[in-house]
Amino acid sequence: MTRRDLESIADDSRRYELVDGVLLMSPSPRPLHQRVVARVLAAVSRNCPRDCEALPAPVDVILADDTVLIPDVVVGRRRDYTERALAGVPVLAVEVISPSSRLIDTQLKRARLAAAGCPNYWLVDPYVPNVLCLILRDGAYVTAREAAKDQPITLTEPYEVDLNPADLVSEY
């Protein structure tokens, strides 16, 4: 399949992604997942540079004609957003891991974003809770920072962001 085939699928409230021409479908996210997405979005939006914009899913990120991903939170350069998608490499992609998406988020999307040159990739596991912040070095992701449970961290890449895994999942 190609990006054009993907765009022709009727909107049925499911999330469709394309990796190397293979269609992936994700079920609707759970409330815990959406809570974490909303709080990560608030945190990354706080100090987002003016030339960038942070948005929640679903926003298509077109990496190639046969690869279109939908990160849970994406930060892209304003000039790279079109009316339909982020056409190019994000500044930051964040995935909130769900039981059904663990392998896709931790392996497949991680590999595709690294190959495309996305400089920052974060994985949030709400079931620990844990935040793993990866930075691209020589074509591969390495751990920049990691925090678990009630351990706050301040990140400086791609810009300053404060996160606390426990706050991301709390029901307050």
PDB file of C-alpha atoms in Angstrom:
ATOM      1  CA  MET A   1       0.000   0.000   0.000  1.00  0.00           C
ATOM      2  CA  THR A   2       0.956   3.633  -0.385  1.00  0.00           C
ATOM      3  CA  ARG A   3       0.063   6.877   1.357  1.00  0.00           C
ATOM      4  CA  ARG A   4      -2.667   7.482  -1.270  1.00  0.00           C
ATOM      5  CA  ASP A   5      -4.252   4.111  -0.489  1.00  0.00           C
ATOM      6  CA  LEU A   6      -4.172   4.989   3.200  1.00  0.00           C
ATOM      7  CA  GLU A   7      -5.881   8.329   2.544  1.00  0.00           C
ATOM      8  CA  SER A   8      -8.697   6.558   0.678  1.00  0.00           C
ATOM      9  CA  ILE A   9      -9.748   4.501   3.735  1.00  0.00           C
ATOM     10  CA  ALA A  10     -13.063   5.742   5.144  1.00  0.00           C
ATOM     11  CA  ASP A  11     -12.871   7.355   8.585  1.00  0.00           C
ATOM     12  CA  ASP A  12     -14.104   4.691  11.004  1.00  0.00           C
ATOM     13  CA  SER A  13     -12.484   6.011  14.243  1.00  0.00           C
ATOM     14  CA  ARG A  14      -9.645   3.493  14.060  1.00  0.00           C
ATOM     15  CA  ARG A  15      -6.023   4.479  13.756  1.00  0.00           C
ATOM     16  CA  TYR A  16      -4.378   3.221  10.569  1.00  0.00           C
ATOM     17  CA  GLU A  17      -0.635   3.422   9.993  1.00  0.00           C
ATOM     18  CA  LEU A  18       1.530   2.278   7.125  1.00  0.00           C
ATOM     19  CA  VAL A  19       4.983   0.723   7.553  1.00  0.00           C
ATOM     20  CA  ASP A  20       6.875  -0.344   4.464  1.00  0.00           C
ATOM     21  CA  GLY A  21       3.575  -0.704   2.610  1.00  0.00           C
ATOM     22  CA  VAL A  22       1.940  -2.847   5.318  1.00  0.00           C
ATOM     23  CA  LEU A  23      -1.249  -1.531   6.934  1.00  0.00           C
ATOM     24  CA  LEU A  24      -1.392  -1.527  10.750  1.00  0.00           C
ATOM     25  CA  MET A  25      -4.623  -0.900  12.667  1.00  0.00           C
ATOM     26  CA  SER A  26      -4.857   0.092  16.321  1.00  0.00           C
ATOM     27  CA  PRO A  27      -7.969  -0.160  18.485  1.00  0.00           C
ATOM     28  CA  SER A  28      -9.357   2.862  20.298  1.00  0.00           C
ATOM     29  CA  PRO A  29      -7.101   3.849  23.206  1.00  0.00           C
ATOM     30  CA  ARG A  30      -8.062   3.324  26.844  1.00  0.00           C
ATOM     31  CA  PRO A  31      -8.760   6.223  29.230  1.00  0.00           C
ATOM     32  CA  LEU A  32      -5.396   5.740  31.010  1.00  0.00           C
ATOM     33  CA  HIS A  33      -3.619   6.030  27.661  1.00  0.00           C
ATOM     34  CA  GLN A  34      -5.483   9.220  26.798  1.00  0.00           C
ATOM     35  CA  ARG A  35      -4.813  10.725  30.240  1.00  0.00           C
ATOM     36  CA  VAL A  36      -1.072  10.212  29.733  1.00  0.00           C
ATOM     37  CA  VAL A  37      -1.223  11.615  26.184  1.00  0.00           C
ATOM     38  CA  ALA A  38      -3.006  14.743  27.420  1.00  0.00           C
ATOM     39  CA  ARG A  39      -0.463  15.327  30.188  1.00  0.00           C
ATOM     40  CA  VAL A  40       2.550  14.700  27.956  1.00  0.00           C
ATOM     41  CA  LEU A  41       1.057  17.096  25.397  1.00  0.00           C
ATOM     42  CA  ALA A  42       0.624  19.765  28.093  1.00  0.00           C
ATOM     43  CA  ALA A  43       4.224  19.283  29.249  1.00  0.00           C
ATOM     44  CA  VAL A  44       5.779  19.453  25.776  1.00  0.00           C
ATOM     45  CA  SER A  45       3.572  22.392  24.749  1.00  0.00           C
ATOM     46  CA  ARG A  46       4.652  24.542  27.695  1.00  0.00           C
ATOM     47  CA  ASN A  47       8.083  25.498  26.281  1.00  0.00           C
ATOM     48  CA  CYS A  48       7.611  24.500  22.650  1.00  0.00           C
ATOM     49  CA  PRO A  49       9.606  26.865  20.415  1.00  0.00           C
ATOM     50  CA  ARG A  50       7.603  29.215  18.215  1.00  0.00           C
ATOM     51  CA  ASP A  51       8.835  27.536  15.028  1.00  0.00           C
ATOM     52  CA  CYS A  52       7.402  24.194  16.213  1.00  0.00           C
ATOM     53  CA  GLU A  53       3.990  22.856  17.153  1.00  0.00           C
ATOM     54  CA  ALA A  54       3.057  19.980  19.473  1.00  0.00           C
ATOM     55  CA  LEU A  55      -0.070  18.010  18.564  1.00  0.00           C
ATOM     56  CA  PRO A  56      -1.809  14.857  19.843  1.00  0.00           C
ATOM     57  CA  ALA A  57      -2.767  11.885  17.687  1.00  0.00           C
ATOM     58  CA  PRO A  58      -4.124  11.430  15.185  1.00  0.00           C
ATOM     59  CA  VAL A  59      -1.650  13.358  13.039  1.00  0.00           C
ATOM     60  CA  ASP A  60      -0.132  11.498  10.123  1.00  0.00           C
ATOM     61  CA  VAL A  61       3.647  11.707   9.965  1.00  0.00           C
ATOM     62  CA  ILE A  62       4.721  10.975   6.405  1.00  0.00           C
ATOM     63  CA  LEU A  63       8.210   9.468   6.452  1.00  0.00           C
ATOM     64  CA  ALA A  64       7.986   7.922   2.955  1.00  0.00           C
ATOM     65  CA  ASP A  65       5.337   7.081   0.379  1.00  0.00           C
ATOM     66  CA  ASP A  66       4.970   3.655   2.008  1.00  0.00           C
ATOM     67  CA  THR A  67       5.483   4.687   5.664  1.00  0.00           C
ATOM     68  CA  VAL A  68       3.023   6.896   7.551  1.00  0.00           C
ATOM     69  CA  LEU A  69       3.098   6.794  11.350  1.00  0.00           C
ATOM     70  CA  ILE A  70       0.814   8.346  13.958  1.00  0.00           C
ATOM     71  CA  PRO A  71       2.722   9.066  17.188  1.00  0.00           C
ATOM     72  CA  ASP A  72       0.627   9.710  20.295  1.00  0.00           C
ATOM     73  CA  VAL A  73       2.246  13.151  20.571  1.00  0.00           C
ATOM     74  CA  VAL A  74       4.286  14.751  17.809  1.00  0.00           C
ATOM     75  CA  VAL A  75       6.327  17.938  17.715  1.00  0.00           C
ATOM     76  CA  GLY A  76       7.109  19.165  14.231  1.00  0.00           C
ATOM     77  CA  ARG A  77       8.407  22.284  12.573  1.00  0.00           C
ATOM     78  CA  ARG A  78       5.484  24.513  11.588  1.00  0.00           C
ATOM     79  CA  ARG A  79       6.836  24.751   8.019  1.00  0.00           C
ATOM     80  CA  ASP A  80       6.559  20.933   7.678  1.00  0.00           C
ATOM     81  CA  TYR A  81       2.855  20.716   8.541  1.00  0.00           C
ATOM     82  CA  THR A  82       0.465  20.570   5.623  1.00  0.00           C
ATOM     83  CA  GLU A  83      -3.310  20.684   5.722  1.00  0.00           C
ATOM     84  CA  ARG A  84      -3.356  16.880   6.096  1.00  0.00           C
ATOM     85  CA  ALA A  85      -0.144  15.811   7.848  1.00  0.00           C
ATOM     86  CA  LEU A  86       3.361  16.410   9.071  1.00  0.00           C
ATOM     87  CA  ALA A  87       5.334  15.936   5.851  1.00  0.00           C
ATOM     88  CA  GLY A  88       8.765  15.025   7.095  1.00  0.00           C
ATOM     89  CA  VAL A  89      10.722  14.092  10.155  1.00  0.00           C
ATOM     90  CA  PRO A  90       9.374  15.195  13.562  1.00  0.00           C
ATOM     91  CA  VAL A  91      11.502  17.044  16.105  1.00  0.00           C
ATOM     92  CA  LEU A  92      10.021  14.737  18.762  1.00  0.00           C
ATOM     93  CA  ALA A  93       7.746  11.699  18.634  1.00  0.00           C
ATOM     94  CA  VAL A  94       6.189  10.278  21.817  1.00  0.00           C
ATOM     95  CA  GLU A  95       4.478   6.919  22.159  1.00  0.00           C
ATOM     96  CA  VAL A  96       2.408   5.875  25.158  1.00  0.00           C
ATOM     97  CA  ILE A  97       2.697   2.110  25.334  1.00  0.00           C
ATOM     98  CA  SER A  98      -0.483   0.053  25.384  1.00  0.00           C
ATOM     99  CA  PRO A  99      -0.631  -3.714  25.855  1.00  0.00           C
ATOM    100  CA  SER A 100      -1.529  -4.098  22.174  1.00  0.00           C
ATOM    101  CA  SER A 101       1.165  -1.702  20.907  1.00  0.00           C
ATOM    102  CA  ARG A 102       4.236  -2.576  22.988  1.00  0.00           C
ATOM    103  CA  LEU A 103       6.205  -4.329  20.234  1.00  0.00           C
ATOM    104  CA  ILE A 104       5.178  -1.829  17.547  1.00  0.00           C
ATOM    105  CA  ASP A 105       6.144   1.170  19.719  1.00  0.00           C
ATOM    106  CA  THR A 106       9.359  -0.194  21.208  1.00  0.00           C
ATOM    107  CA  GLN A 107      10.725  -1.867  18.085  1.00  0.00           C
ATOM    108  CA  LEU A 108       9.026  -1.060  14.779  1.00  0.00           C
ATOM    109  CA  LYS A 109       8.257   2.650  15.182  1.00  0.00           C
ATOM    110  CA  ARG A 110      11.525   3.201  17.005  1.00  0.00           C
ATOM    111  CA  ALA A 111      13.464   1.706  14.073  1.00  0.00           C
ATOM    112  CA  ARG A 112      11.526   3.632  11.409  1.00  0.00           C
ATOM    113  CA  LEU A 113      11.876   6.968  13.206  1.00  0.00           C
ATOM    114  CA  ALA A 114      15.601   6.406  13.776  1.00  0.00           C
ATOM    115  CA  ALA A 115      16.101   5.531  10.095  1.00  0.00           C
ATOM    116  CA  ALA A 116      14.206   8.696   9.119  1.00  0.00           C
ATOM    117  CA  GLY A 117      16.426  10.812  11.405  1.00  0.00           C
ATOM    118  CA  CYS A 118      13.925  11.810  14.119  1.00  0.00           C
ATOM    119  CA  PRO A 119      16.256  13.269  16.778  1.00  0.00           C
ATOM    120  CA  ASN A 120      14.070  12.545  19.827  1.00  0.00           C
ATOM    121  CA  TYR A 121      11.832   9.565  20.602  1.00  0.00           C
ATOM    122  CA  TRP A 122      10.166   9.086  23.977  1.00  0.00           C
ATOM    123  CA  LEU A 123       8.396   5.991  25.266  1.00  0.00           C
ATOM    124  CA  VAL A 124       5.982   6.289  28.179  1.00  0.00           C
ATOM    125  CA  ASP A 125       4.869   3.087  29.895  1.00  0.00           C
ATOM    126  CA  PRO A 126       1.865   3.965  32.075  1.00  0.00           C
ATOM    127  CA  TYR A 127       1.841   0.518  33.689  1.00  0.00           C
ATOM    128  CA  VAL A 128       5.188   0.997  35.515  1.00  0.00           C
ATOM    129  CA  PRO A 129       4.987   4.122  35.198  1.00  0.00           C
ATOM    130  CA  ASN A 130       8.165   4.936  33.298  1.00  0.00           C
ATOM    131  CA  VAL A 131       9.470   7.519  30.816  1.00  0.00           C
ATOM    132  CA  LEU A 132      12.341   6.590  28.491  1.00  0.00           C
ATOM    133  CA  CYS A 133      13.766   9.512  26.509  1.00  0.00           C
ATOM    134  CA  LEU A 134      15.898   8.494  23.551  1.00  0.00           C
ATOM    135  CA  ILE A 135      18.131  10.702  21.439  1.00  0.00           C
ATOM    136  CA  LEU A 136      19.519   9.864  18.016  1.00  0.00           C
ATOM    137  CA  ARG A 137      23.300   9.377  17.912  1.00  0.00           C
ATOM    138  CA  ASP A 138      25.078   8.035  14.824  1.00  0.00           C
ATOM    139  CA  GLY A 139      21.831   6.638  13.397  1.00  0.00           C
ATOM    140  CA  ALA A 140      20.687   4.813  16.533  1.00  0.00           C
ATOM    141  CA  TYR A 141      18.748   5.778  19.620  1.00  0.00           C
ATOM    142  CA  VAL A 142      20.560   5.947  22.948  1.00  0.00           C
ATOM    143  CA  THR A 143      19.057   6.709  26.329  1.00  0.00           C
ATOM    144  CA  ALA A 144      19.246  10.409  27.168  1.00  0.00           C
ATOM    145  CA  ARG A 145      17.180  10.181  30.371  1.00  0.00           C
ATOM    146  CA  GLU A 146      14.921   7.704  32.101  1.00  0.00           C
ATOM    147  CA  ALA A 147      12.604   8.096  35.064  1.00  0.00           C
ATOM    148  CA  ALA A 148      10.287   5.728  36.902  1.00  0.00           C
ATOM    149  CA  LYS A 149       7.462   6.055  39.382  1.00  0.00           C
ATOM    150  CA  ASP A 150       7.669   9.359  41.330  1.00  0.00           C
ATOM    151  CA  GLN A 151      11.046  10.436  39.956  1.00  0.00           C
ATOM    152  CA  PRO A 152      10.830  13.859  38.278  1.00  0.00           C
ATOM    153  CA  ILE A 153      13.161  14.682  35.399  1.00  0.00           C
ATOM    154  CA  THR A 154      13.936  17.794  33.420  1.00  0.00           C
ATOM    155  CA  LEU A 155      14.808  17.181  29.810  1.00  0.00           C
ATOM    156  CA  THR A 156      16.759  19.621  27.697  1.00  0.00           C
ATOM    157  CA  GLU A 157      16.368  17.940  24.281  1.00  0.00           C
ATOM    158  CA  PRO A 158      14.737  19.033  22.075  1.00  0.00           C
ATOM    159  CA  TYR A 159      13.924  21.813  24.574  1.00  0.00           C
ATOM    160  CA  GLU A 160      13.207  22.009  28.293  1.00  0.00           C
ATOM    161  CA  VAL A 161      10.398  19.701  29.456  1.00  0.00           C
ATOM    162  CA  ASP A 162       9.594  18.624  33.032  1.00  0.00           C
ATOM    163  CA  LEU A 163       8.044  15.170  33.489  1.00  0.00           C
ATOM    164  CA  ASN A 164       7.147  12.956  36.419  1.00  0.00           C
ATOM    165  CA  PRO A 165       5.886   9.476  35.471  1.00  0.00           C
ATOM    166  CA  ALA A 166       3.611   9.242  38.528  1.00  0.00           C
ATOM    167  CA  ASP A 167       1.958  12.567  37.684  1.00  0.00           C
ATOM    168  CA  LEU A 168       1.279  11.394  34.129  1.00  0.00           C
ATOM    169  CA  VAL A 169      -0.888   8.506  35.345  1.00  0.00           C
ATOM    170  CA  SER A 170      -2.427   9.812  38.567  1.00  0.00           C
ATOM    171  CA  GLU A 171      -6.198  10.095  38.763  1.00  0.00           C
ATOM    172  CA  TYR A 172      -6.170  13.527  40.461  1.00  0.00           C
TER     173      TYR A 172
END
